[in-house]
Short mmCIF file of C-alpha atoms in Angstrom, two decimals:
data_model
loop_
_atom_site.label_atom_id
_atom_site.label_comp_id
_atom_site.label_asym_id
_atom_site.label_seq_id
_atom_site.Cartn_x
_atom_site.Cartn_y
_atom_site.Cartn_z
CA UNK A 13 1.80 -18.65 11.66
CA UNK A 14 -0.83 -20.86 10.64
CA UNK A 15 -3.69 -19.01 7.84
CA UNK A 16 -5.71 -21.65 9.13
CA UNK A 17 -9.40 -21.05 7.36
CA UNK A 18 -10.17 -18.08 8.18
CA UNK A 19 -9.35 -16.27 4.89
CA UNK A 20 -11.93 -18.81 3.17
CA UNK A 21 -14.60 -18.40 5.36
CA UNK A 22 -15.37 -15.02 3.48
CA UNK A 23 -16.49 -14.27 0.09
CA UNK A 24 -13.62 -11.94 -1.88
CA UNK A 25 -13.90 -9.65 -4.11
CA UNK A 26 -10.87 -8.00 -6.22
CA UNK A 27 -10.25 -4.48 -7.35
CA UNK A 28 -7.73 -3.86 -9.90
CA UNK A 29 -7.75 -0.12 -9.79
CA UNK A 30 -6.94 2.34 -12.85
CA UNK A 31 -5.06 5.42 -12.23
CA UNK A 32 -6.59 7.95 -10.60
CA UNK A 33 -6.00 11.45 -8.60
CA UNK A 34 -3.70 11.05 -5.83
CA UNK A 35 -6.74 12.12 -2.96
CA UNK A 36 -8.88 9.49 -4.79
CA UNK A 37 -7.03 6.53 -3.46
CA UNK A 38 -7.63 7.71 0.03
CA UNK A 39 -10.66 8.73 -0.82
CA UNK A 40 -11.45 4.94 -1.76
CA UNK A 41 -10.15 3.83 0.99
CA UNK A 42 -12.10 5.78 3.47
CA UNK A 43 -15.73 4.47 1.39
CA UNK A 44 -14.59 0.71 1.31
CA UNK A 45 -13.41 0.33 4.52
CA UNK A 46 -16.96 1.83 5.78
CA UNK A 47 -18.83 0.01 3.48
CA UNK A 48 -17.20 -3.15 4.60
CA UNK A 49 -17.55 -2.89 7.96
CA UNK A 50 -21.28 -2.10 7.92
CA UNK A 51 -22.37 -5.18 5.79
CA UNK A 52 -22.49 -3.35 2.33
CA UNK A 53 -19.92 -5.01 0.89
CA UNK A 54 -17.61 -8.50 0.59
CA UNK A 55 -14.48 -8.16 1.79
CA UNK A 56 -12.22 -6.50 -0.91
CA UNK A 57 -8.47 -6.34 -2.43
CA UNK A 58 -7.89 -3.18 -4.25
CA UNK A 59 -4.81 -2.27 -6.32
CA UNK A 60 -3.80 1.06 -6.15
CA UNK A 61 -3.69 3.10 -9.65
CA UNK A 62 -1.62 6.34 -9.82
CA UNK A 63 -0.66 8.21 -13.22
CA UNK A 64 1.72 10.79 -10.95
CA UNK A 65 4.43 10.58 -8.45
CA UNK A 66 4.06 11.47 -4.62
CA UNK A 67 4.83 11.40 -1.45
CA UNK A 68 2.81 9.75 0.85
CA UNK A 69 2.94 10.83 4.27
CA UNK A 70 1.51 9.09 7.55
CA UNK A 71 -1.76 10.00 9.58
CA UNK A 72 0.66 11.19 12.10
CA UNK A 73 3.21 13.43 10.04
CA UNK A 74 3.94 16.68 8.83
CA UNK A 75 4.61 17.37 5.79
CA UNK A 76 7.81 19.74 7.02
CA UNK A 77 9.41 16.73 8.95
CA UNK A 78 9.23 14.52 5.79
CA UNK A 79 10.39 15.84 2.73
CA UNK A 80 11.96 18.80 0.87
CA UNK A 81 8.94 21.21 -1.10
CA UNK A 82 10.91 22.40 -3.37
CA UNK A 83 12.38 19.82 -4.54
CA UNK A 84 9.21 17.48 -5.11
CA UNK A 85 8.15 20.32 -6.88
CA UNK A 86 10.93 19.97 -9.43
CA UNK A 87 10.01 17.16 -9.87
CA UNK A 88 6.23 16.90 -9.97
CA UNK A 89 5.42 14.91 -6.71
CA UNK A 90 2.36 14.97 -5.69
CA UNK A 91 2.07 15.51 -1.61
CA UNK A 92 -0.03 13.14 0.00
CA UNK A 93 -1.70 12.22 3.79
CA UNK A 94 -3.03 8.70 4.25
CA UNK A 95 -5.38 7.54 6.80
CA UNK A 96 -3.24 5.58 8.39
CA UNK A 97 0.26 5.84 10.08
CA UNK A 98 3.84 4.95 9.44
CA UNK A 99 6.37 6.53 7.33
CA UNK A 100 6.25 8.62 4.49
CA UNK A 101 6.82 6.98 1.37
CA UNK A 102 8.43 8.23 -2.38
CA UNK A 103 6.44 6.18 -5.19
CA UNK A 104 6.17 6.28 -8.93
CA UNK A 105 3.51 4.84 -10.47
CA UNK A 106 5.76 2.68 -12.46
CA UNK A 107 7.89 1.54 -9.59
CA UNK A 108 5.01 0.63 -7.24
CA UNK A 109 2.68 -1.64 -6.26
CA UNK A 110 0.33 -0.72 -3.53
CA UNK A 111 -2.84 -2.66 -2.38
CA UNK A 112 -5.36 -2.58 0.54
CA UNK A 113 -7.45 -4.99 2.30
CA UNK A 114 -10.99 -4.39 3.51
CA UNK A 115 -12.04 -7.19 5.49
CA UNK A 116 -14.30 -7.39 9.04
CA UNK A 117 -12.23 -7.08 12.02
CA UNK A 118 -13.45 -10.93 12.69
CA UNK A 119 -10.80 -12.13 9.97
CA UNK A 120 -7.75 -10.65 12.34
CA UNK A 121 -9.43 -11.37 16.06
CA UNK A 122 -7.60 -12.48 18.53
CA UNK A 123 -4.69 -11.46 17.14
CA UNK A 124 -2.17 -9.03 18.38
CA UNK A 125 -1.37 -6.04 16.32
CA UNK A 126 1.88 -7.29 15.29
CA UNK A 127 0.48 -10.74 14.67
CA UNK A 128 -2.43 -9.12 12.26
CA UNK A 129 0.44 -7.91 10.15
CA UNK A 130 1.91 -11.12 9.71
CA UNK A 131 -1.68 -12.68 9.22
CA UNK A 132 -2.98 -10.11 6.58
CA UNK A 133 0.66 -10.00 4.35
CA UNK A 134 1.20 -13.48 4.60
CA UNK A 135 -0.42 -14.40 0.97
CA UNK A 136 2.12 -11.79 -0.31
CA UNK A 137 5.08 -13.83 1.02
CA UNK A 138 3.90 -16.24 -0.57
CA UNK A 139 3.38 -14.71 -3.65
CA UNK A 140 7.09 -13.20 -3.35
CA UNK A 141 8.07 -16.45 -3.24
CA UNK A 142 6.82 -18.33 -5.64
CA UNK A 143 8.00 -15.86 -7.74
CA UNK A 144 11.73 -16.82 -6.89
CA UNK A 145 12.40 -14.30 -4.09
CA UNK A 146 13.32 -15.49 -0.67
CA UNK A 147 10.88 -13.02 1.41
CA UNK A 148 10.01 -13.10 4.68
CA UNK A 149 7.39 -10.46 7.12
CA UNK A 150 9.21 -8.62 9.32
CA UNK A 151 8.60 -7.56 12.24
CA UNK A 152 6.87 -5.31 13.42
CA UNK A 153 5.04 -3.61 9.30
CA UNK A 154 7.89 -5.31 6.95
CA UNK A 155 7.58 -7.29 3.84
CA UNK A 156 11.81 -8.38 3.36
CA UNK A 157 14.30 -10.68 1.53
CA UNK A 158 17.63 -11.74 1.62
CA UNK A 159 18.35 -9.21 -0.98
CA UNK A 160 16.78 -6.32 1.14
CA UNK A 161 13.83 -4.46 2.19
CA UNK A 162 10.63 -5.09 -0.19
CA UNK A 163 7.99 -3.26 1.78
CA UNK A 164 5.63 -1.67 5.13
CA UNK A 165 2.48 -1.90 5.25
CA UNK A 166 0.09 0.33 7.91
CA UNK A 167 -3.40 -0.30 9.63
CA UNK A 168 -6.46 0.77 10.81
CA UNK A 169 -9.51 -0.36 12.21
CA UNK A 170 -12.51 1.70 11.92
CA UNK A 171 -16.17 1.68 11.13
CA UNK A 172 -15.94 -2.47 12.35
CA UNK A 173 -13.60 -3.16 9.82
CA UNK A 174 -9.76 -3.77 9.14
CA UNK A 175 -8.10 -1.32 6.89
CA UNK A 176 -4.74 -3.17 5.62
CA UNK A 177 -2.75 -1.39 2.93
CA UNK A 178 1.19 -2.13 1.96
CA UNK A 179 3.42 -0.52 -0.40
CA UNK A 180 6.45 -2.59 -2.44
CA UNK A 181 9.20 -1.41 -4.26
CA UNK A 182 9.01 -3.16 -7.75
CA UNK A 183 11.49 -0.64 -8.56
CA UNK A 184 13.45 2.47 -7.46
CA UNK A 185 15.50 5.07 -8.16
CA UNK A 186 17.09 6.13 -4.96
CA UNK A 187 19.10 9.19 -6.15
CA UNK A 188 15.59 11.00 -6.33
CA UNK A 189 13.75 9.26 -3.47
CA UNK A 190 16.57 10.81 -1.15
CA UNK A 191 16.67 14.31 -2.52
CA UNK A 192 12.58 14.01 -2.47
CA UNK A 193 12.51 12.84 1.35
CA UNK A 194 14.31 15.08 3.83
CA UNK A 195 15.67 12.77 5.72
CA UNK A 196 17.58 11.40 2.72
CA UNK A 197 18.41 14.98 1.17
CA UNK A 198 20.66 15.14 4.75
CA UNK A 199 22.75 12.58 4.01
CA UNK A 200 22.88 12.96 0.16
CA UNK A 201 25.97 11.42 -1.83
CA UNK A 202 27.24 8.58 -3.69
CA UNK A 203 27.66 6.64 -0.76
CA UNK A 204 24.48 7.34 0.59
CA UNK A 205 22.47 6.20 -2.61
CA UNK A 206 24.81 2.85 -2.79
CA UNK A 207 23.61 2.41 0.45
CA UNK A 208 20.02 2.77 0.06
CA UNK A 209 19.65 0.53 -3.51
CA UNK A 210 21.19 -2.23 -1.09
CA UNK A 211 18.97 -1.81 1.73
CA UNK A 212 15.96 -2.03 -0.72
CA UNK A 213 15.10 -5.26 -2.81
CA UNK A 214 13.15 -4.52 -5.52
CA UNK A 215 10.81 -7.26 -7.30
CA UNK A 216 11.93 -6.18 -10.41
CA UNK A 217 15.49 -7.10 -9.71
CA UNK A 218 14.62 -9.98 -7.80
CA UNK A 219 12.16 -11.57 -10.44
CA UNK A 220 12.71 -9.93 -13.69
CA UNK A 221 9.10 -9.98 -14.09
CA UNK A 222 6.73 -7.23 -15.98
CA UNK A 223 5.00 -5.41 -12.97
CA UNK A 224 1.80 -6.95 -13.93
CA UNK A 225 2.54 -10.05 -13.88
CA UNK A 226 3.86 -9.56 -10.70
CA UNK A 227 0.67 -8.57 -9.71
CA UNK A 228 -1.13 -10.78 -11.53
CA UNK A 229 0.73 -13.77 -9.77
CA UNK A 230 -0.30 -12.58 -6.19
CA UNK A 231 -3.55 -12.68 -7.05
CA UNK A 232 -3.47 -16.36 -8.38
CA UNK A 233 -1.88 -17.13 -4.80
CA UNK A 234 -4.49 -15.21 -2.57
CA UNK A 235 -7.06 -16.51 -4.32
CA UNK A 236 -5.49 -20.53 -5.03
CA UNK A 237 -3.93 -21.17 -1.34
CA UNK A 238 -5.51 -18.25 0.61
CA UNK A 239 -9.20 -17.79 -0.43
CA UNK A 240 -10.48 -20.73 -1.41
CA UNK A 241 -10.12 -21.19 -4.67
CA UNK A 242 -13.05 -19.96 -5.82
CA UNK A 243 -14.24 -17.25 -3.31
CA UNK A 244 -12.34 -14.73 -5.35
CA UNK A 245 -14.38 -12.56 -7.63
CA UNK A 246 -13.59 -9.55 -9.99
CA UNK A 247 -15.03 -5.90 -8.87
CA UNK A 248 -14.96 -2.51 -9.66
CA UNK A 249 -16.27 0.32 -7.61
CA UNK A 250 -20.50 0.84 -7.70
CA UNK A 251 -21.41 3.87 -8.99
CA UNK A 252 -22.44 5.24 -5.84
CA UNK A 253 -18.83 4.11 -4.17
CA UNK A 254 -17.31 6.19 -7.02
CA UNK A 255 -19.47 8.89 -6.22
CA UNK A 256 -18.92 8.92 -2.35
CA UNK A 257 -15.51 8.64 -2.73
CA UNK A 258 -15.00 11.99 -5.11
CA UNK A 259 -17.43 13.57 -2.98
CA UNK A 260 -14.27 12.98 -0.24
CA UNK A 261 -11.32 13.98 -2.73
CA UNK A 262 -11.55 17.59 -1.84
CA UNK A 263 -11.08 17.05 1.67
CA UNK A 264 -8.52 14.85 1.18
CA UNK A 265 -6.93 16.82 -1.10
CA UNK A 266 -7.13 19.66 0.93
CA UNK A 267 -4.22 21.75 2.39
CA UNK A 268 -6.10 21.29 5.24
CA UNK A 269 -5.40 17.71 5.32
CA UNK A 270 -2.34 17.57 3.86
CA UNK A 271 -0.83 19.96 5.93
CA UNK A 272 -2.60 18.68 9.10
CA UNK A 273 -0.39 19.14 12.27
CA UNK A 274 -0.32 15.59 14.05
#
């Protein structure tokens, strides 16, 4: 798929987040993705911060479907409902990189769902591999490589906007991600974690790169080959987006939320 100009025709902005609470990332998301779409704000790239571990479930799961309490509790996860759907997700902060991408929904029209996908993670594969790694999207959410699964990204489109936020493995450890997730703690056993470090290729093992650099090299490639060149500035969140957004935190943080039946 051609980028054609599209992603140049806008004025960037980047976001390089610190940690923060886990309901604070939503939180974020909900603010810039309104903010965007009305006109108060350039399109944005935001890195995810997180100083805990969770589990992050979709807009259209439940919690008891996804993963075992008591065991994230041993362990300190954090539980955790996006805005958006798809799968729930194990991350530590270490062994995670997680972005979203607020942008008008003019950047993806015309474009199927599927195809947006493609469109909005292309700069990524790109990123991947100029870093070495032979990555590819996937059809329909999928970031991939030769050496296995890298990522899945999920959608939405509200407020005018496009909402586009992925989540890669720069590491794992899969012995805890299956006893965390229920539908790993099923099939739990040596085999089973074998077979889950081979079905996931981590950047770290691919690249051998510090995680920041990692980062740090997509966004020299979104903003050399994909932006412009120079339509790429660097942001943090206004004062009043930071206070919006922790306005939102205890509803999103809310057992009301989190344990919302779809």
């Amino acid at each position: 798929m051609s980028v054609g100009p599209r992603w140049s025709e806008y004025s960037w902005r980047v976001i390089r987040g610190g940690p923060v609470e886990p309901a604070m990332n939503v939180a974020v998301d909900e603010v810039l993705t309104r903010r965007v779409g009305e006109g108060e704000r350039p399109p944005t790239l935001r890195f995810w911060g997180r100083y805990l571990p969770e589990v992050v479930i979709g807009r259209f799961q439940a919690v008891s479907n996804e993963l075992d309490e008591e065991t994230a509790r041993d362990y300190g996860v954090e539980i955790l409902r996006r805005t958006t759907g798809g799968g729930a997700m194990f991350v530590e902060p270490a062994n995670i990189i997680t972005y979203s991408m607020y942008a008008p929904v003019s950047l993806v029209e015309g474009l199927s769902t599927v195809e947006s996908y493609e469109f909005l993670d292309a700069w990524v594969v790109d990123a991947l591999r100029g870093m070495g790694v032979e990555a590819f999207y996937e059809p329909i959410n999928d970031i991939s490589s030769a050496a296995g699964k890298i990522g899945g990204a999920a959608q939405a489109r509200r407020h005018g906007a496009v909402l586009h936020h992925t989540t890669m493995a720069y590491d794992i450890d899969a012995e805890k991600m299956l006893r965390v997730l229920r539908v790993g703690r099923e099939k739990l056993s040596d085999k089973a974690v074998e077979s889950a470090e081979k079905r996931v290729g981590p950047i770290r093992r691919q690249t051998e790169l510090p995680r920041e650099e990692v980062i740090e090299r997509m966004i020299r490639t979104f903003e050399t080959d994909y932006a412009g060149g120079n339509n790429l500035a660097e942001d943090s969140l206004t004062d009043d987006e930071l206070s919006e957004a922790e306005s939102l935190t205890a509803y999103y943080g809310s057992p009301d939320w989190t344990y919302l039946l779809p």
